Every structure is written in C-alpha cells, then in structure tokens.
Short mmCIF file of C-alpha atoms and ligand atoms in Angstrom, two decimals:
data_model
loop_
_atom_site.label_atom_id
_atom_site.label_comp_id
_atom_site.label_asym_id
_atom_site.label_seq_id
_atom_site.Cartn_x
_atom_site.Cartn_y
_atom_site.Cartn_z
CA UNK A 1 0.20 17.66 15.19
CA UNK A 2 -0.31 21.43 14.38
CA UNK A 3 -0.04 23.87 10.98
CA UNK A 4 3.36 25.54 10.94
CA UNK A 5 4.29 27.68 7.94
CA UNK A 6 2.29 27.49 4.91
CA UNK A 7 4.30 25.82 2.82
CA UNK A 8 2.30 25.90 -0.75
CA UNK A 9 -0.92 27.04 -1.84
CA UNK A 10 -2.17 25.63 -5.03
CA UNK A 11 -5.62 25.85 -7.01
CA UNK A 12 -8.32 23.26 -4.68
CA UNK A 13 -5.52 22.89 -1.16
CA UNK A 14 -3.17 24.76 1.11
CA UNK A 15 -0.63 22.64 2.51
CA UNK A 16 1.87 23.59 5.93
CA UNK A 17 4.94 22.06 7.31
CA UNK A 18 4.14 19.98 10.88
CA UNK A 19 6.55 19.58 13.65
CA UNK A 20 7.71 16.28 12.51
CA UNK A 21 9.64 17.06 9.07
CA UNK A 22 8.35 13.89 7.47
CA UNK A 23 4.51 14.61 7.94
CA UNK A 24 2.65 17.56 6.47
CA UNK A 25 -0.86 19.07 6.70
CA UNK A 26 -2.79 19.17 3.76
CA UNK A 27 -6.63 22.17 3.80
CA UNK A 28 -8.82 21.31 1.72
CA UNK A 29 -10.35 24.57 -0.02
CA UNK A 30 -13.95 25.23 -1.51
CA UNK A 31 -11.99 27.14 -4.84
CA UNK A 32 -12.55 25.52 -7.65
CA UNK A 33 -10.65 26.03 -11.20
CA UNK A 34 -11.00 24.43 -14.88
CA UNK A 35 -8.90 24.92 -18.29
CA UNK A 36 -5.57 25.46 -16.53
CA UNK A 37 -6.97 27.85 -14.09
CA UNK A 38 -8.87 29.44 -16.92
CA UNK A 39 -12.19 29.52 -15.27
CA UNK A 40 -12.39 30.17 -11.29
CA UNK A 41 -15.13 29.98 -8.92
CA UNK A 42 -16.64 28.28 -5.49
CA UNK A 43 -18.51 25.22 -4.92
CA UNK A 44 -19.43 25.81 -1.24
CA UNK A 45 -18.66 23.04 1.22
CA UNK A 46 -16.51 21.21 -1.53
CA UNK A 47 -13.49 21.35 0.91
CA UNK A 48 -15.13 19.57 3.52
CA UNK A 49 -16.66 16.99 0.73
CA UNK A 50 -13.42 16.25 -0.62
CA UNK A 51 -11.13 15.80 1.90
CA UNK A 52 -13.53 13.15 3.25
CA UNK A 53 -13.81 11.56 0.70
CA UNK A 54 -10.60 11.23 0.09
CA UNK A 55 -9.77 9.91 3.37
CA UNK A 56 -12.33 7.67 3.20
CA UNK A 57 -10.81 6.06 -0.17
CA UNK A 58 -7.20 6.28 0.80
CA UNK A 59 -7.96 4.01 3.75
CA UNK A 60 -10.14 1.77 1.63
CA UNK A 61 -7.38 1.19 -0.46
CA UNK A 62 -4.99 0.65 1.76
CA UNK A 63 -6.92 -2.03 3.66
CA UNK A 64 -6.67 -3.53 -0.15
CA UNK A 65 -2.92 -3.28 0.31
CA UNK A 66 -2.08 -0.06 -1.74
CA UNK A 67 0.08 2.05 -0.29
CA UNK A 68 -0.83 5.99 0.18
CA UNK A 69 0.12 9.15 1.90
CA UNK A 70 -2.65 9.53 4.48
CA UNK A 71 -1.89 9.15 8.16
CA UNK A 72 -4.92 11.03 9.99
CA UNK A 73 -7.58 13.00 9.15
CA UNK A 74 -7.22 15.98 12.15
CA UNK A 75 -11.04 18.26 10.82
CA UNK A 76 -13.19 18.64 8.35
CA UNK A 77 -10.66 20.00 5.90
CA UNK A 78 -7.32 19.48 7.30
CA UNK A 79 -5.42 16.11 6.58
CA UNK A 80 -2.15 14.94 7.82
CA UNK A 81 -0.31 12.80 5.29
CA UNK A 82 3.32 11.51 4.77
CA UNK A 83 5.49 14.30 2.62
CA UNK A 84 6.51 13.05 -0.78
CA UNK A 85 8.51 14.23 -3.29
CA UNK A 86 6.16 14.38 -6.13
CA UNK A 87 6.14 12.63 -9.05
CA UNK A 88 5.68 15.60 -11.43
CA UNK A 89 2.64 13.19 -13.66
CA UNK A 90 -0.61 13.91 -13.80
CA UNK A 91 -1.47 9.40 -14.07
CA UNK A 92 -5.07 9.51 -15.95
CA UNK A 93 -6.85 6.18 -15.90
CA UNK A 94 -9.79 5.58 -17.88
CA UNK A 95 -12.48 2.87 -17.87
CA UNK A 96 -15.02 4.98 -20.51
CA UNK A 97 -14.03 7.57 -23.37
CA UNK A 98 -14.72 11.48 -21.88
CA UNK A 99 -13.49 14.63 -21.28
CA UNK A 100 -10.43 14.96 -23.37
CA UNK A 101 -10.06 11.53 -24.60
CA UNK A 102 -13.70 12.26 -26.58
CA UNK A 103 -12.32 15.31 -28.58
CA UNK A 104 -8.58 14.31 -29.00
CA UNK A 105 -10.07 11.09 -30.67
CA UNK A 106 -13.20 11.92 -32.05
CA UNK A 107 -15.68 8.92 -29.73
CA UNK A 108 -18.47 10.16 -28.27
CA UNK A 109 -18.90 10.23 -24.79
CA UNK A 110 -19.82 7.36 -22.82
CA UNK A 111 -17.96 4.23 -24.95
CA UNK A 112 -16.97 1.92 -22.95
CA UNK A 113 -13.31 0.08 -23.13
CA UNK A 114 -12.96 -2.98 -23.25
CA UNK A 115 -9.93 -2.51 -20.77
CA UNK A 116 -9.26 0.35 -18.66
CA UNK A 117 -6.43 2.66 -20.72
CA UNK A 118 -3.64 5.12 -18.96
CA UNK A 119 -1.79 8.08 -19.89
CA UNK A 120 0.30 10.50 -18.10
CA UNK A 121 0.41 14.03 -18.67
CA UNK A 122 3.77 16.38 -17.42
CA UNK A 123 2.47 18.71 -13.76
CA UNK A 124 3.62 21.55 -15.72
CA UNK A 125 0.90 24.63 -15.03
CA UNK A 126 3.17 26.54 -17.55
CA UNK A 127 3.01 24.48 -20.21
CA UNK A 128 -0.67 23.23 -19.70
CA UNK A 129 0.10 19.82 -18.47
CA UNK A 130 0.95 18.41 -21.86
CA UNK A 131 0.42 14.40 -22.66
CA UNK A 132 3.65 13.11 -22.27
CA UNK A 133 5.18 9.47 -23.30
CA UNK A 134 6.88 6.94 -20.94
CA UNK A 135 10.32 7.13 -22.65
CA UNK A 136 9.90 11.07 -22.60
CA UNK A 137 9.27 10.72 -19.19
CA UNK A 138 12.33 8.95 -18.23
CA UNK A 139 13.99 11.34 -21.22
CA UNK A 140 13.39 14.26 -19.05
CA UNK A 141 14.31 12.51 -15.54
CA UNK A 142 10.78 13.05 -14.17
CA UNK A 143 10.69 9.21 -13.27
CA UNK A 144 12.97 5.74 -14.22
CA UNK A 145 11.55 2.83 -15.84
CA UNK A 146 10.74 0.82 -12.61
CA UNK A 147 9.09 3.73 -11.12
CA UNK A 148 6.80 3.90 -14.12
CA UNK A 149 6.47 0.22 -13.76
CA UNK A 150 5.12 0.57 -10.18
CA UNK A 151 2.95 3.77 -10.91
CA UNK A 152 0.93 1.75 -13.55
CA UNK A 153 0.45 -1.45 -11.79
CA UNK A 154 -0.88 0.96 -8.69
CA UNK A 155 -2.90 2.91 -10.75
CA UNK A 156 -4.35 -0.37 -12.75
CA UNK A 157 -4.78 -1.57 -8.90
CA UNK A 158 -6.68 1.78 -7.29
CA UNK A 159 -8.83 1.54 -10.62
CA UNK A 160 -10.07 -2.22 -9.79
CA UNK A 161 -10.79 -0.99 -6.19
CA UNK A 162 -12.42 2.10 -6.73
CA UNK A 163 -14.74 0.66 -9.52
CA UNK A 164 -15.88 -2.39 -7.85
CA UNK A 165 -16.16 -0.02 -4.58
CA UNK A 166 -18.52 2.60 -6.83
CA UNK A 167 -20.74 -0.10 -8.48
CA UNK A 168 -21.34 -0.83 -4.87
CA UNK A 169 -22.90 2.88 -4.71
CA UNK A 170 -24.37 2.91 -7.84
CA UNK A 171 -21.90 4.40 -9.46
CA UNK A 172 -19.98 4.28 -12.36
CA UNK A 173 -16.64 5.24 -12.69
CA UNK A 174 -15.55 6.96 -15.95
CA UNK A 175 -12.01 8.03 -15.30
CA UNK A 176 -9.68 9.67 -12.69
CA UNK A 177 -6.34 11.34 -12.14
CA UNK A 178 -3.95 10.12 -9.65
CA UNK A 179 -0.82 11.74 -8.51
CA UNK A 180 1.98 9.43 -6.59
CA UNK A 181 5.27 11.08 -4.48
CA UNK A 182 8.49 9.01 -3.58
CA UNK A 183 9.24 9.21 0.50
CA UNK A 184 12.40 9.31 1.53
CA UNK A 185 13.51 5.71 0.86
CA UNK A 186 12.91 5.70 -2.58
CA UNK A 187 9.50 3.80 -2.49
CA UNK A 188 6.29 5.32 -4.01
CA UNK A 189 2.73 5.96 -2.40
CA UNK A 190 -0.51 7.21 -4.20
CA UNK A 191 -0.49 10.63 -3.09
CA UNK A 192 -2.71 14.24 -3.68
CA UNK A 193 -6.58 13.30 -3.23
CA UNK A 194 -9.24 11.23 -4.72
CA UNK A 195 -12.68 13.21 -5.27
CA UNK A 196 -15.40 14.61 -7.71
CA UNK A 197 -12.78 17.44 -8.59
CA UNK A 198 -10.73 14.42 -9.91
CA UNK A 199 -12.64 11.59 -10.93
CA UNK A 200 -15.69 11.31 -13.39
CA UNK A 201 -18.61 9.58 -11.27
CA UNK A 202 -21.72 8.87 -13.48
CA UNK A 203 -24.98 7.47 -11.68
CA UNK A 204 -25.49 3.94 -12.73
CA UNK A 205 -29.11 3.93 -13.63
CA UNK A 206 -29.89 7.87 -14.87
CA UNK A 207 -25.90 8.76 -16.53
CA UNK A 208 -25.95 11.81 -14.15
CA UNK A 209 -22.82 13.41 -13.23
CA UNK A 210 -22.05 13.13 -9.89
CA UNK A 211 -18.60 15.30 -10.04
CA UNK A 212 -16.75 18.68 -11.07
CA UNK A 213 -17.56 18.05 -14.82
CA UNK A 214 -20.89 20.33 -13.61
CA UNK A 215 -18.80 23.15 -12.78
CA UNK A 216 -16.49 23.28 -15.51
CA UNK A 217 -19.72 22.39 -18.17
CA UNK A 218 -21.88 24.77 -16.57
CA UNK A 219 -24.43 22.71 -15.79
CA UNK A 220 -25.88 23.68 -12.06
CA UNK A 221 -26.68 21.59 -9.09
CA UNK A 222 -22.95 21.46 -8.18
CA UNK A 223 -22.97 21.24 -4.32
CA UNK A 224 -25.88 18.97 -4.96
CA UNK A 225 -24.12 16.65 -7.16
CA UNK A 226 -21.37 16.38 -4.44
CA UNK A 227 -23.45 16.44 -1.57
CA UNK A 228 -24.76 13.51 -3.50
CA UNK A 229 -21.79 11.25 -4.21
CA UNK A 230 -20.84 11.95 -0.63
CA UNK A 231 -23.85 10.91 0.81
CA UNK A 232 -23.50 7.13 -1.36
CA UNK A 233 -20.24 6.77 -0.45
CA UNK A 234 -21.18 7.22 3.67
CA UNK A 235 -23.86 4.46 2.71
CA UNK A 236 -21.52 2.15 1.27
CA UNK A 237 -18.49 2.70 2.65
CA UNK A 238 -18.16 0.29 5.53
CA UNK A 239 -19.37 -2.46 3.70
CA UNK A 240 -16.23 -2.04 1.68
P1 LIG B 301 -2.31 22.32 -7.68
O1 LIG B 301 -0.86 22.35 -7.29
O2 LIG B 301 -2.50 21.50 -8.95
O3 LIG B 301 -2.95 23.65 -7.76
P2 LIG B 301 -3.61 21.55 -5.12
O4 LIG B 301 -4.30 22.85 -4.86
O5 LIG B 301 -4.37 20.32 -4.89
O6 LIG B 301 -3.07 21.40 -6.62
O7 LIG B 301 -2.29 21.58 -4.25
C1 LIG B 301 -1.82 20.52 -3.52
C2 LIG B 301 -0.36 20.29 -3.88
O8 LIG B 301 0.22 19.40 -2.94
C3 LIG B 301 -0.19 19.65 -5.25
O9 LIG B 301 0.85 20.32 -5.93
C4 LIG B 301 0.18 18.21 -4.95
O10 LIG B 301 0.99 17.66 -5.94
C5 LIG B 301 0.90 18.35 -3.62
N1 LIG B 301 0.83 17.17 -2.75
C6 LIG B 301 -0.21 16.31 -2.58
N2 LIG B 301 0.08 15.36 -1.68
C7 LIG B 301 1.34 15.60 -1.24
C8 LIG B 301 2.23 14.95 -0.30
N3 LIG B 301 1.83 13.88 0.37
N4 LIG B 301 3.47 15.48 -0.14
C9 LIG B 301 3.86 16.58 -0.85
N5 LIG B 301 3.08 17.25 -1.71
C10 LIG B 301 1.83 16.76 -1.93
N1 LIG B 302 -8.30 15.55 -14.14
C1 LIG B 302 -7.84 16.16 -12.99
N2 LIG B 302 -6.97 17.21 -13.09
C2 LIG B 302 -6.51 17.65 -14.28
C3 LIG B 302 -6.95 17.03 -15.46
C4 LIG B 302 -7.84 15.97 -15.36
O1 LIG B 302 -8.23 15.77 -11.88
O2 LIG B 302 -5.70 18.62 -14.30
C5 LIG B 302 -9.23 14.41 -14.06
C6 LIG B 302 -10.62 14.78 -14.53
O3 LIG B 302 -11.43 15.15 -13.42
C7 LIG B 302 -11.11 13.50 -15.13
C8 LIG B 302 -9.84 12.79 -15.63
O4 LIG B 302 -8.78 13.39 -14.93
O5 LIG B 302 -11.71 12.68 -14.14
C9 LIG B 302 -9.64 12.88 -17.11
O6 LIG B 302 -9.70 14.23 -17.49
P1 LIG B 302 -9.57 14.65 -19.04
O7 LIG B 302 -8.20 14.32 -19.52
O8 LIG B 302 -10.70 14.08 -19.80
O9 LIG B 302 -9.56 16.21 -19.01
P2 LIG B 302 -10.71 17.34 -18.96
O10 LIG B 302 -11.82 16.91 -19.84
O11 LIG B 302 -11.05 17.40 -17.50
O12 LIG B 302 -9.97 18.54 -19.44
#
C-alpha cells in the first residue's frame, strides 16, 4: 500500500489517501504543540516513538478484544489504519486528578480516584475543545445515545488494559485521551493514537513524568523521557 494525496495535515500527523478507499496512511511527525496550538516546538525522534507505540498498544488491545483502526505498521512513522469517520470527542479518561482536572477543581495533583472518571470535550480547534455534556452531545448530532454507550464502555475497557499493561512497566497511568471513528457500517473502533503526547505516564517508584507534560511544563529531558517510556514498553510488551 503506498501514500497518495495528502489528505490532512494536523498538529503531531500527516495523513494520505491509499489505493484502497477504505484504508489510509497515517506519518507520524516530531512537531509538537500545547494550549490549542499556543506553544510549538520539536521533540526529535517523537514521530518514530509514537507511532510505535501506538502500534504496539492498538494490537495489545485488540488481542484483549477491543476493536481499533490499525491494520499494519508499513516504517518507522507511517501507519496504515482503517478510515473512520471521526467522532468529533476528544474521550478523556482519568484514573488520578491532573492537568486540567487539578485547576478546574481545585485537587492537587496526584489524588487518586477511587474509580477511573470520563469526560468528553467537543474536537473543535476553534472553539478550544470545550467540555461538553452527553445530552449536548447528542443535542448537537455529534454522536446518539448508543454510540456514547459504546464509546464509554471502550474507553472504561482500553483504561483496564492499558493500566494493568503499565504497572507491568512500572508505570502509572494518570489519564489519557482517546479518539474513536465510525467505519462504514455504522460500528465504532478506537481510533487516532495512544502515546506520551496523549497519555500522562508517571514512574511508579520516583513520580517522574514519562510523557509530553515535559514539553508543555517546560521541564527538559523530553526525548529522554520518551526514549524512556519506549524503552519499558519494548521490555514489557510481549509479556502482555
Ligand atoms: P489534530 O487534528 O488534532 O491536529 P493530528 O495531527 O494527530 O491531530 O492529526 C491526525 C488527524 O487524523 C486527527 O484529526 C484525527 O482525528 C484523524 N484520524 C485519526 N485516525 C483516523 C482514522 N482512522 N480515520 C480518519 N481520520 C483519523
Ligand atoms: N490530552 C490530549 N489532547 C488534548 C487534551 C488532552 O491528548 O487536546 C490528553 C493529555 O495528554 C492528558 C489527558 O488528555 O493525558 C488529560 O488532559 P487535561 O484535560 O488534563 O488537559 P491539559 O492539562 O493537557 O491541558
């Protein structure tokens, strides 16, 4: 399967039309962006990192029966997956208050839930991605009732996997963002990628982050940190 026309090219990917109408290819870029695009920059070799990684989740999960885009990975930063139409939510699933949770609510970083929490917030780059509520959601057509239904119960699902799979690393998972798409018959996947530029990975033993909340905190030892996270999941990942 090869690139055809470029078809989009958003903030962290590029993605191309294939020869087959139902597959597309999906490059994984080293830009990185935070605050709506607000603040721009590079974490060198964070293309290669993530699309890996990603891959490497996608088919853990669907070994666990949860059903995702990916077909192939083709390099080191290109991807072919099933084309979706999107699901225009940002899904947000949290096991540990950070990030925005911490300031909306006023906990300090690091309290832990006594059960994992969702929220979705509208893919609107215009409008900043605001929170938005189930019934708005269905309100504004961007998804029916049983589609919600499904989205949760996957995203409660991925959460279980990828939590008992980091703990495995010595990891803990703080929270992630998930985006699903709907292929042609009607039925939904977990789509878009699963990485440190979406998911909050704190060491087990030290609390050190292991994701993109060093770029957008300033912090340094970015390509570190995801060499890092990279290199545990290659240790773990075929005990999985
Ligand atoms: P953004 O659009 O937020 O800047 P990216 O740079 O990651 O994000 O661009 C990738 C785009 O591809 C996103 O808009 C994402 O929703 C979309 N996408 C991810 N997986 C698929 C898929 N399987 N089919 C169609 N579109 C997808
Ligand atoms: N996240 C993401 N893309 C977004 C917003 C959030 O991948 O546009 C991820 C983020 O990496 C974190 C989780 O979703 O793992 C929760 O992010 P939060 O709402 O706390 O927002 P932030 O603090 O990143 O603004």
């Amino acid at each position: 399967m090869t690139k055809k026309e470029q078809l989009y090219e958003g903030k962290a990917k590029k993605v191309f039309a294939t020869e087959d109408p139902s597959l597309l290819i999906v490059s994984y870029k080293d830009d990185a962006t935070a605050f709506n695009g607000l603040k721009k920059g590079t974490i060198e070799g964070k293309g290669v990192i993530n699309n890996r990684m990603s891959n490497a989740l996608m088919r853990l999960l669907e070994k666990k029966g949860i059903p995702t885009h990916y077909v192939k990975e083709l390099s080191d930063r290109d991807t072919l997956v099933k084309k979706v139409s999107i699901v225009p939510l940002e899904v947000i699933v949290r096991n540990i208050a950070a990030g925005s949770f911490s300031k909306r609510y006023g906990v300090e970083e690091g309290l832990q839930f006594s059960s994992p929490t969702i929220e979705f917030s509208y893919k609107n780059d215009a409008l900043g991605d605001p929170l938005i509520n189930e019934y708005h959601t269905v309100a504004i057509g961007l998804a029916d009732a049983s589609e919600i239904y499904t989205i949760k119960k996957l995203a409660f699902a991925v959460n279980e996997q990828l939590k008992a799979f980091w703990a495995s690393c010595g990891v803990t998972l703080v929270d992630f963002k998930l985006e699903f798409g709907k292929l042609a018959d009607g039925s939904i996947v977990l789509a878009d990628e699963i990485s440190p530029d979406t998911c909050r990975l704190w060491d087990s033993a030290t609390g050190e982050k292991l994701d993109k909340d060093r770029f957008r905190r300033d912090l340094g030892g970015v390509e570190d940190a995801y060499r890092e996270i990279m290199k545990r999941l290659e240790e773990h990942i075929s005990e999985a």
